Amino acid sequence: MGLNSTGTLVATCGYDTTKVWEIATGRCIISAPNLESSPRPFTMIFANDDNTLLVVFEDSTIQSLDLRKSSPKYEVFAELEEREIPGHFLNSPSNMALNKDGTRLVVAYRGHPLTAWKLQSRGQRPKHSGYLWRRGKSREKRTEVEDVVWHPHFKLVLGVYIDGSVFKWRPAFKDSSSKTPRWEPKEI
């Protein structure tokens, strides 16, 4: 489920369709068929002044719906190409989070460190921006992230490790105001 920034629209993704609802009236204003392969959606946001719905699926694709069309259909926005790290098992994502403008994405896996991505324009390959290595832990040890969200006002990720520890992390992007990369989390 995704809410637009003004709180007037909500998007839902069911088994067969993705729908956009007008909150004030409860009326469905857009209905689009879901992908035939039926991947599970992890996160969705409204983008481009509520004209686009970005949805990130478990198959590591980012799909978009053009909400200006009368019968929108999913189009591939980007595909993530995650590389396996020696000593870590790469499998299906366990959690994903987009920032509020749809330009950054973090992906959590079981047995693999949290990964940050910067999304480019439609059709361009997302830029891998680093891994989250837990401070004081060997890179060979698992530091699985149970839940993760973007801070609504900063390029900052908040999350919970599988052991219940809470952390904040500012992934190092080239346009970051930080002069030194912050690859390690600061536990709260």
PDB file of C-alpha atoms in Angstrom:
ATOM      1  CA  MET A   1       0.000   0.000   0.000  1.00  0.00           C
ATOM      2  CA  GLY A   2       1.261   3.499  -0.776  1.00  0.00           C
ATOM      3  CA  LEU A   3      -0.061   6.932   0.154  1.00  0.00           C
ATOM      4  CA  ASN A   4       0.639  10.063  -1.875  1.00  0.00           C
ATOM      5  CA  SER A   5       2.343  13.044  -0.217  1.00  0.00           C
ATOM      6  CA  THR A   6      -0.879  15.020   0.254  1.00  0.00           C
ATOM      7  CA  GLY A   7      -2.839  12.110   1.696  1.00  0.00           C
ATOM      8  CA  THR A   8      -5.519  12.260  -1.005  1.00  0.00           C
ATOM      9  CA  LEU A   9      -4.694   9.017  -2.863  1.00  0.00           C
ATOM     10  CA  VAL A  10      -3.839   5.501  -1.765  1.00  0.00           C
ATOM     11  CA  ALA A  11      -2.540   2.692  -3.993  1.00  0.00           C
ATOM     12  CA  THR A  12      -3.149  -0.964  -3.233  1.00  0.00           C
ATOM     13  CA  CYS A  13      -1.753  -4.048  -4.892  1.00  0.00           C
ATOM     14  CA  GLY A  14      -3.897  -7.175  -4.699  1.00  0.00           C
ATOM     15  CA  TYR A  15      -3.510 -10.568  -6.333  1.00  0.00           C
ATOM     16  CA  ASP A  16      -4.990  -9.566  -9.715  1.00  0.00           C
ATOM     17  CA  THR A  17      -4.920  -5.771  -9.836  1.00  0.00           C
ATOM     18  CA  THR A  18      -3.243  -2.636  -8.604  1.00  0.00           C
ATOM     19  CA  LYS A  19      -5.733   0.100  -7.759  1.00  0.00           C
ATOM     20  CA  VAL A  20      -5.561   3.777  -6.922  1.00  0.00           C
ATOM     21  CA  TRP A  21      -8.272   5.101  -4.633  1.00  0.00           C
ATOM     22  CA  GLU A  22      -9.449   8.624  -3.921  1.00  0.00           C
ATOM     23  CA  ILE A  23      -9.501   8.784  -0.135  1.00  0.00           C
ATOM     24  CA  ALA A  24     -12.145  11.506   0.246  1.00  0.00           C
ATOM     25  CA  THR A  25     -14.747   9.616  -1.799  1.00  0.00           C
ATOM     26  CA  GLY A  26     -13.531   6.015  -1.464  1.00  0.00           C
ATOM     27  CA  ARG A  27     -13.801   5.744  -5.252  1.00  0.00           C
ATOM     28  CA  CYS A  28     -11.388   3.594  -7.294  1.00  0.00           C
ATOM     29  CA  ILE A  29     -10.021   5.938  -9.954  1.00  0.00           C
ATOM     30  CA  ILE A  30      -7.509   3.590 -11.605  1.00  0.00           C
ATOM     31  CA  SER A  31      -7.294  -0.175 -11.932  1.00  0.00           C
ATOM     32  CA  ALA A  32      -4.398  -1.906 -13.677  1.00  0.00           C
ATOM     33  CA  PRO A  33      -3.758  -5.622 -14.194  1.00  0.00           C
ATOM     34  CA  ASN A  34      -0.837  -7.031 -12.213  1.00  0.00           C
ATOM     35  CA  LEU A  35       2.123  -8.747 -13.851  1.00  0.00           C
ATOM     36  CA  GLU A  36       1.447 -12.251 -15.179  1.00  0.00           C
ATOM     37  CA  SER A  37       4.338 -13.732 -13.192  1.00  0.00           C
ATOM     38  CA  SER A  38       2.667 -12.469  -9.968  1.00  0.00           C
ATOM     39  CA  PRO A  39       5.781 -11.329  -8.073  1.00  0.00           C
ATOM     40  CA  ARG A  40       5.071 -10.033  -4.579  1.00  0.00           C
ATOM     41  CA  PRO A  41       5.224  -6.218  -4.236  1.00  0.00           C
ATOM     42  CA  PHE A  42       7.468  -4.910  -1.449  1.00  0.00           C
ATOM     43  CA  THR A  43       7.036  -1.167  -1.628  1.00  0.00           C
ATOM     44  CA  MET A  44       5.277   1.449  -3.733  1.00  0.00           C
ATOM     45  CA  ILE A  45       5.288   5.223  -3.943  1.00  0.00           C
ATOM     46  CA  PHE A  46       3.669   7.956  -5.969  1.00  0.00           C
ATOM     47  CA  ALA A  47       6.202   9.930  -8.044  1.00  0.00           C
ATOM     48  CA  ASN A  48       6.263  12.717 -10.640  1.00  0.00           C
ATOM     49  CA  ASP A  49       3.546  14.811  -8.973  1.00  0.00           C
ATOM     50  CA  ASP A  50       1.341  11.722  -8.493  1.00  0.00           C
ATOM     51  CA  ASN A  51       1.432  10.910 -12.218  1.00  0.00           C
ATOM     52  CA  THR A  52       3.478   7.719 -11.741  1.00  0.00           C
ATOM     53  CA  LEU A  53       3.261   4.806  -9.343  1.00  0.00           C
ATOM     54  CA  LEU A  54       6.602   3.059  -8.744  1.00  0.00           C
ATOM     55  CA  VAL A  55       6.360  -0.494  -7.402  1.00  0.00           C
ATOM     56  CA  VAL A  56       9.334  -2.632  -6.353  1.00  0.00           C
ATOM     57  CA  PHE A  57       8.741  -6.372  -6.615  1.00  0.00           C
ATOM     58  CA  GLU A  58      10.436  -9.397  -5.045  1.00  0.00           C
ATOM     59  CA  ASP A  59      11.955 -10.325  -8.422  1.00  0.00           C
ATOM     60  CA  SER A  60      14.152  -7.192  -8.066  1.00  0.00           C
ATOM     61  CA  THR A  61      12.342  -5.238 -10.754  1.00  0.00           C
ATOM     62  CA  ILE A  62      11.060  -1.739 -10.355  1.00  0.00           C
ATOM     63  CA  GLN A  63       7.892  -1.315 -12.388  1.00  0.00           C
ATOM     64  CA  SER A  64       5.964   1.867 -13.097  1.00  0.00           C
ATOM     65  CA  LEU A  65       2.374   2.707 -13.908  1.00  0.00           C
ATOM     66  CA  ASP A  66       1.621   5.914 -15.813  1.00  0.00           C
ATOM     67  CA  LEU A  67      -1.441   7.145 -13.928  1.00  0.00           C
ATOM     68  CA  ARG A  68      -2.295   9.663 -16.663  1.00  0.00           C
ATOM     69  CA  LYS A  69      -3.369   6.806 -18.954  1.00  0.00           C
ATOM     70  CA  SER A  70      -6.946   5.562 -18.837  1.00  0.00           C
ATOM     71  CA  SER A  71      -5.804   1.899 -18.802  1.00  0.00           C
ATOM     72  CA  PRO A  72      -2.246   1.876 -17.465  1.00  0.00           C
ATOM     73  CA  LYS A  73      -0.068  -1.225 -17.694  1.00  0.00           C
ATOM     74  CA  TYR A  74       3.136  -1.982 -15.816  1.00  0.00           C
ATOM     75  CA  GLU A  75       6.343  -0.999 -17.601  1.00  0.00           C
ATOM     76  CA  VAL A  76       9.840  -1.944 -16.446  1.00  0.00           C
ATOM     77  CA  PHE A  77      11.462   1.109 -14.886  1.00  0.00           C
ATOM     78  CA  ALA A  78      14.681  -0.670 -13.850  1.00  0.00           C
ATOM     79  CA  GLU A  79      16.100  -4.046 -12.850  1.00  0.00           C
ATOM     80  CA  LEU A  80      18.517  -4.610  -9.980  1.00  0.00           C
ATOM     81  CA  GLU A  81      21.559  -6.739 -10.695  1.00  0.00           C
ATOM     82  CA  GLU A  82      22.816  -7.682  -7.249  1.00  0.00           C
ATOM     83  CA  ARG A  83      26.174  -9.458  -7.066  1.00  0.00           C
ATOM     84  CA  GLU A  84      26.811 -12.210  -4.580  1.00  0.00           C
ATOM     85  CA  ILE A  85      29.537 -11.453  -2.031  1.00  0.00           C
ATOM     86  CA  PRO A  86      31.923 -14.305  -1.179  1.00  0.00           C
ATOM     87  CA  GLY A  87      30.832 -15.904   2.093  1.00  0.00           C
ATOM     88  CA  HIS A  88      27.293 -14.550   1.821  1.00  0.00           C
ATOM     89  CA  PHE A  89      24.253 -16.215   0.317  1.00  0.00           C
ATOM     90  CA  LEU A  90      22.252 -14.070  -2.094  1.00  0.00           C
ATOM     91  CA  ASN A  91      18.592 -15.012  -2.324  1.00  0.00           C
ATOM     92  CA  SER A  92      15.254 -13.258  -2.723  1.00  0.00           C
ATOM     93  CA  PRO A  93      14.920  -9.913  -0.961  1.00  0.00           C
ATOM     94  CA  SER A  94      13.283  -9.961   2.462  1.00  0.00           C
ATOM     95  CA  ASN A  95      12.536  -6.233   2.575  1.00  0.00           C
ATOM     96  CA  MET A  96      12.830  -3.173   0.337  1.00  0.00           C
ATOM     97  CA  ALA A  97      12.256   0.540   0.856  1.00  0.00           C
ATOM     98  CA  LEU A  98      12.075   3.478  -1.560  1.00  0.00           C
ATOM     99  CA  ASN A  99      12.692   7.021  -0.408  1.00  0.00           C
ATOM    100  CA  LYS A 100       9.843   9.516  -0.795  1.00  0.00           C
ATOM    101  CA  ASP A 101      10.841  10.767  -4.268  1.00  0.00           C
ATOM    102  CA  GLY A 102      11.702   7.347  -5.704  1.00  0.00           C
ATOM    103  CA  THR A 103      15.372   8.088  -6.362  1.00  0.00           C
ATOM    104  CA  ARG A 104      16.919   5.768  -3.747  1.00  0.00           C
ATOM    105  CA  LEU A 105      16.266   2.179  -2.763  1.00  0.00           C
ATOM    106  CA  VAL A 106      17.571  -0.138  -0.059  1.00  0.00           C
ATOM    107  CA  VAL A 107      17.223  -3.910  -0.278  1.00  0.00           C
ATOM    108  CA  ALA A 108      17.523  -6.375   2.626  1.00  0.00           C
ATOM    109  CA  TYR A 109      18.291 -10.076   2.154  1.00  0.00           C
ATOM    110  CA  ARG A 110      18.632 -13.025   4.499  1.00  0.00           C
ATOM    111  CA  GLY A 111      22.332 -13.876   4.803  1.00  0.00           C
ATOM    112  CA  HIS A 112      23.481 -10.824   2.826  1.00  0.00           C
ATOM    113  CA  PRO A 113      24.173  -7.212   3.860  1.00  0.00           C
ATOM    114  CA  LEU A 114      21.683  -4.416   3.242  1.00  0.00           C
ATOM    115  CA  THR A 115      22.313  -2.867  -0.188  1.00  0.00           C
ATOM    116  CA  ALA A 116      21.740   0.731  -1.319  1.00  0.00           C
ATOM    117  CA  TRP A 117      20.900   1.808  -4.866  1.00  0.00           C
ATOM    118  CA  LYS A 118      20.456   5.127  -6.629  1.00  0.00           C
ATOM    119  CA  LEU A 119      17.749   4.949  -9.280  1.00  0.00           C
ATOM    120  CA  GLN A 120      18.348   6.710 -12.579  1.00  0.00           C
ATOM    121  CA  SER A 121      15.823   7.521 -15.308  1.00  0.00           C
ATOM    122  CA  ARG A 122      13.577   4.858 -16.836  1.00  0.00           C
ATOM    123  CA  GLY A 123      15.586   2.206 -18.623  1.00  0.00           C
ATOM    124  CA  GLN A 124      18.923   3.201 -17.066  1.00  0.00           C
ATOM    125  CA  ARG A 125      20.671   0.731 -14.806  1.00  0.00           C
ATOM    126  CA  PRO A 126      20.425   1.624 -11.100  1.00  0.00           C
ATOM    127  CA  LYS A 127      23.723   2.619  -9.507  1.00  0.00           C
ATOM    128  CA  HIS A 128      24.923   0.345  -6.711  1.00  0.00           C
ATOM    129  CA  SER A 129      25.874   2.580  -3.798  1.00  0.00           C
ATOM    130  CA  GLY A 130      27.241   0.220  -1.193  1.00  0.00           C
ATOM    131  CA  TYR A 131      26.603  -2.360   1.485  1.00  0.00           C
ATOM    132  CA  LEU A 132      25.775  -1.887   5.115  1.00  0.00           C
ATOM    133  CA  TRP A 133      28.411  -3.605   7.259  1.00  0.00           C
ATOM    134  CA  ARG A 134      27.574  -3.797  10.933  1.00  0.00           C
ATOM    135  CA  ARG A 135      30.091  -1.999  13.113  1.00  0.00           C
ATOM    136  CA  GLY A 136      32.252  -4.324  15.181  1.00  0.00           C
ATOM    137  CA  LYS A 137      31.145  -7.425  13.265  1.00  0.00           C
ATOM    138  CA  SER A 138      33.237  -9.436  10.862  1.00  0.00           C
ATOM    139  CA  ARG A 139      32.160  -9.168   7.230  1.00  0.00           C
ATOM    140  CA  GLU A 140      31.836 -12.940   7.260  1.00  0.00           C
ATOM    141  CA  LYS A 141      29.151 -12.852   9.957  1.00  0.00           C
ATOM    142  CA  ARG A 142      25.531 -12.342   9.121  1.00  0.00           C
ATOM    143  CA  THR A 143      24.064  -8.966   9.910  1.00  0.00           C
ATOM    144  CA  GLU A 144      20.567  -9.481   8.593  1.00  0.00           C
ATOM    145  CA  VAL A 145      18.167  -6.562   8.553  1.00  0.00           C
ATOM    146  CA  GLU A 146      14.612  -7.350   9.633  1.00  0.00           C
ATOM    147  CA  ASP A 147      12.953  -4.048   8.716  1.00  0.00           C
ATOM    148  CA  VAL A 148      14.054  -0.833   7.021  1.00  0.00           C
ATOM    149  CA  VAL A 149      12.555   2.570   6.110  1.00  0.00           C
ATOM    150  CA  TRP A 150      13.833   5.863   4.729  1.00  0.00           C
ATOM    151  CA  HIS A 151      13.682   8.952   6.903  1.00  0.00           C
ATOM    152  CA  PRO A 152      11.027  11.214   5.330  1.00  0.00           C
ATOM    153  CA  HIS A 153      13.257  14.341   5.237  1.00  0.00           C
ATOM    154  CA  PHE A 154      16.878  13.137   4.970  1.00  0.00           C
ATOM    155  CA  LYS A 155      18.949  10.664   2.959  1.00  0.00           C
ATOM    156  CA  LEU A 156      18.985   8.441   6.017  1.00  0.00           C
ATOM    157  CA  VAL A 157      17.864   4.849   6.511  1.00  0.00           C
ATOM    158  CA  LEU A 158      16.440   3.566   9.791  1.00  0.00           C
ATOM    159  CA  GLY A 159      16.263  -0.138  10.453  1.00  0.00           C
ATOM    160  CA  VAL A 160      16.202  -3.064  12.832  1.00  0.00           C
ATOM    161  CA  TYR A 161      18.637  -5.979  12.782  1.00  0.00           C
ATOM    162  CA  ILE A 162      17.309  -9.494  13.262  1.00  0.00           C
ATOM    163  CA  ASP A 163      18.576  -9.414  16.880  1.00  0.00           C
ATOM    164  CA  GLY A 164      16.407  -6.344  17.646  1.00  0.00           C
ATOM    165  CA  SER A 165      19.171  -3.714  17.517  1.00  0.00           C
ATOM    166  CA  VAL A 166      18.062  -0.454  15.906  1.00  0.00           C
ATOM    167  CA  PHE A 167      20.360   1.438  13.523  1.00  0.00           C
ATOM    168  CA  LYS A 168      20.530   4.505  11.308  1.00  0.00           C
ATOM    169  CA  TRP A 169      22.616   4.636   8.138  1.00  0.00           C
ATOM    170  CA  ARG A 170      23.390   7.298   5.580  1.00  0.00           C
ATOM    171  CA  PRO A 171      24.397   5.470   2.413  1.00  0.00           C
ATOM    172  CA  ALA A 172      27.250   7.209   0.620  1.00  0.00           C
ATOM    173  CA  PHE A 173      25.970   8.585  -2.654  1.00  0.00           C
ATOM    174  CA  LYS A 174      28.158  10.800  -4.831  1.00  0.00           C
ATOM    175  CA  ASP A 175      25.773  13.694  -4.379  1.00  0.00           C
ATOM    176  CA  SER A 176      25.850  13.232  -0.613  1.00  0.00           C
ATOM    177  CA  SER A 177      26.986  16.201   1.462  1.00  0.00           C
ATOM    178  CA  SER A 178      29.226  13.843   3.429  1.00  0.00           C
ATOM    179  CA  LYS A 179      32.902  13.967   2.422  1.00  0.00           C
ATOM    180  CA  THR A 180      33.670  10.553   3.836  1.00  0.00           C
ATOM    181  CA  PRO A 181      31.541   7.515   3.037  1.00  0.00           C
ATOM    182  CA  ARG A 182      29.426   6.241   5.890  1.00  0.00           C
ATOM    183  CA  TRP A 183      29.320   2.553   5.107  1.00  0.00           C
ATOM    184  CA  GLU A 184      28.825   1.426   8.682  1.00  0.00           C
ATOM    185  CA  PRO A 185      25.658   1.985  10.693  1.00  0.00           C
ATOM    186  CA  LYS A 186      25.437   3.933  13.875  1.00  0.00           C
ATOM    187  CA  GLU A 187      23.501   1.870  16.356  1.00  0.00           C
ATOM    188  CA  ILE A 188      20.984   3.812  18.349  1.00  0.00           C
TER     189      ILE A 188
END
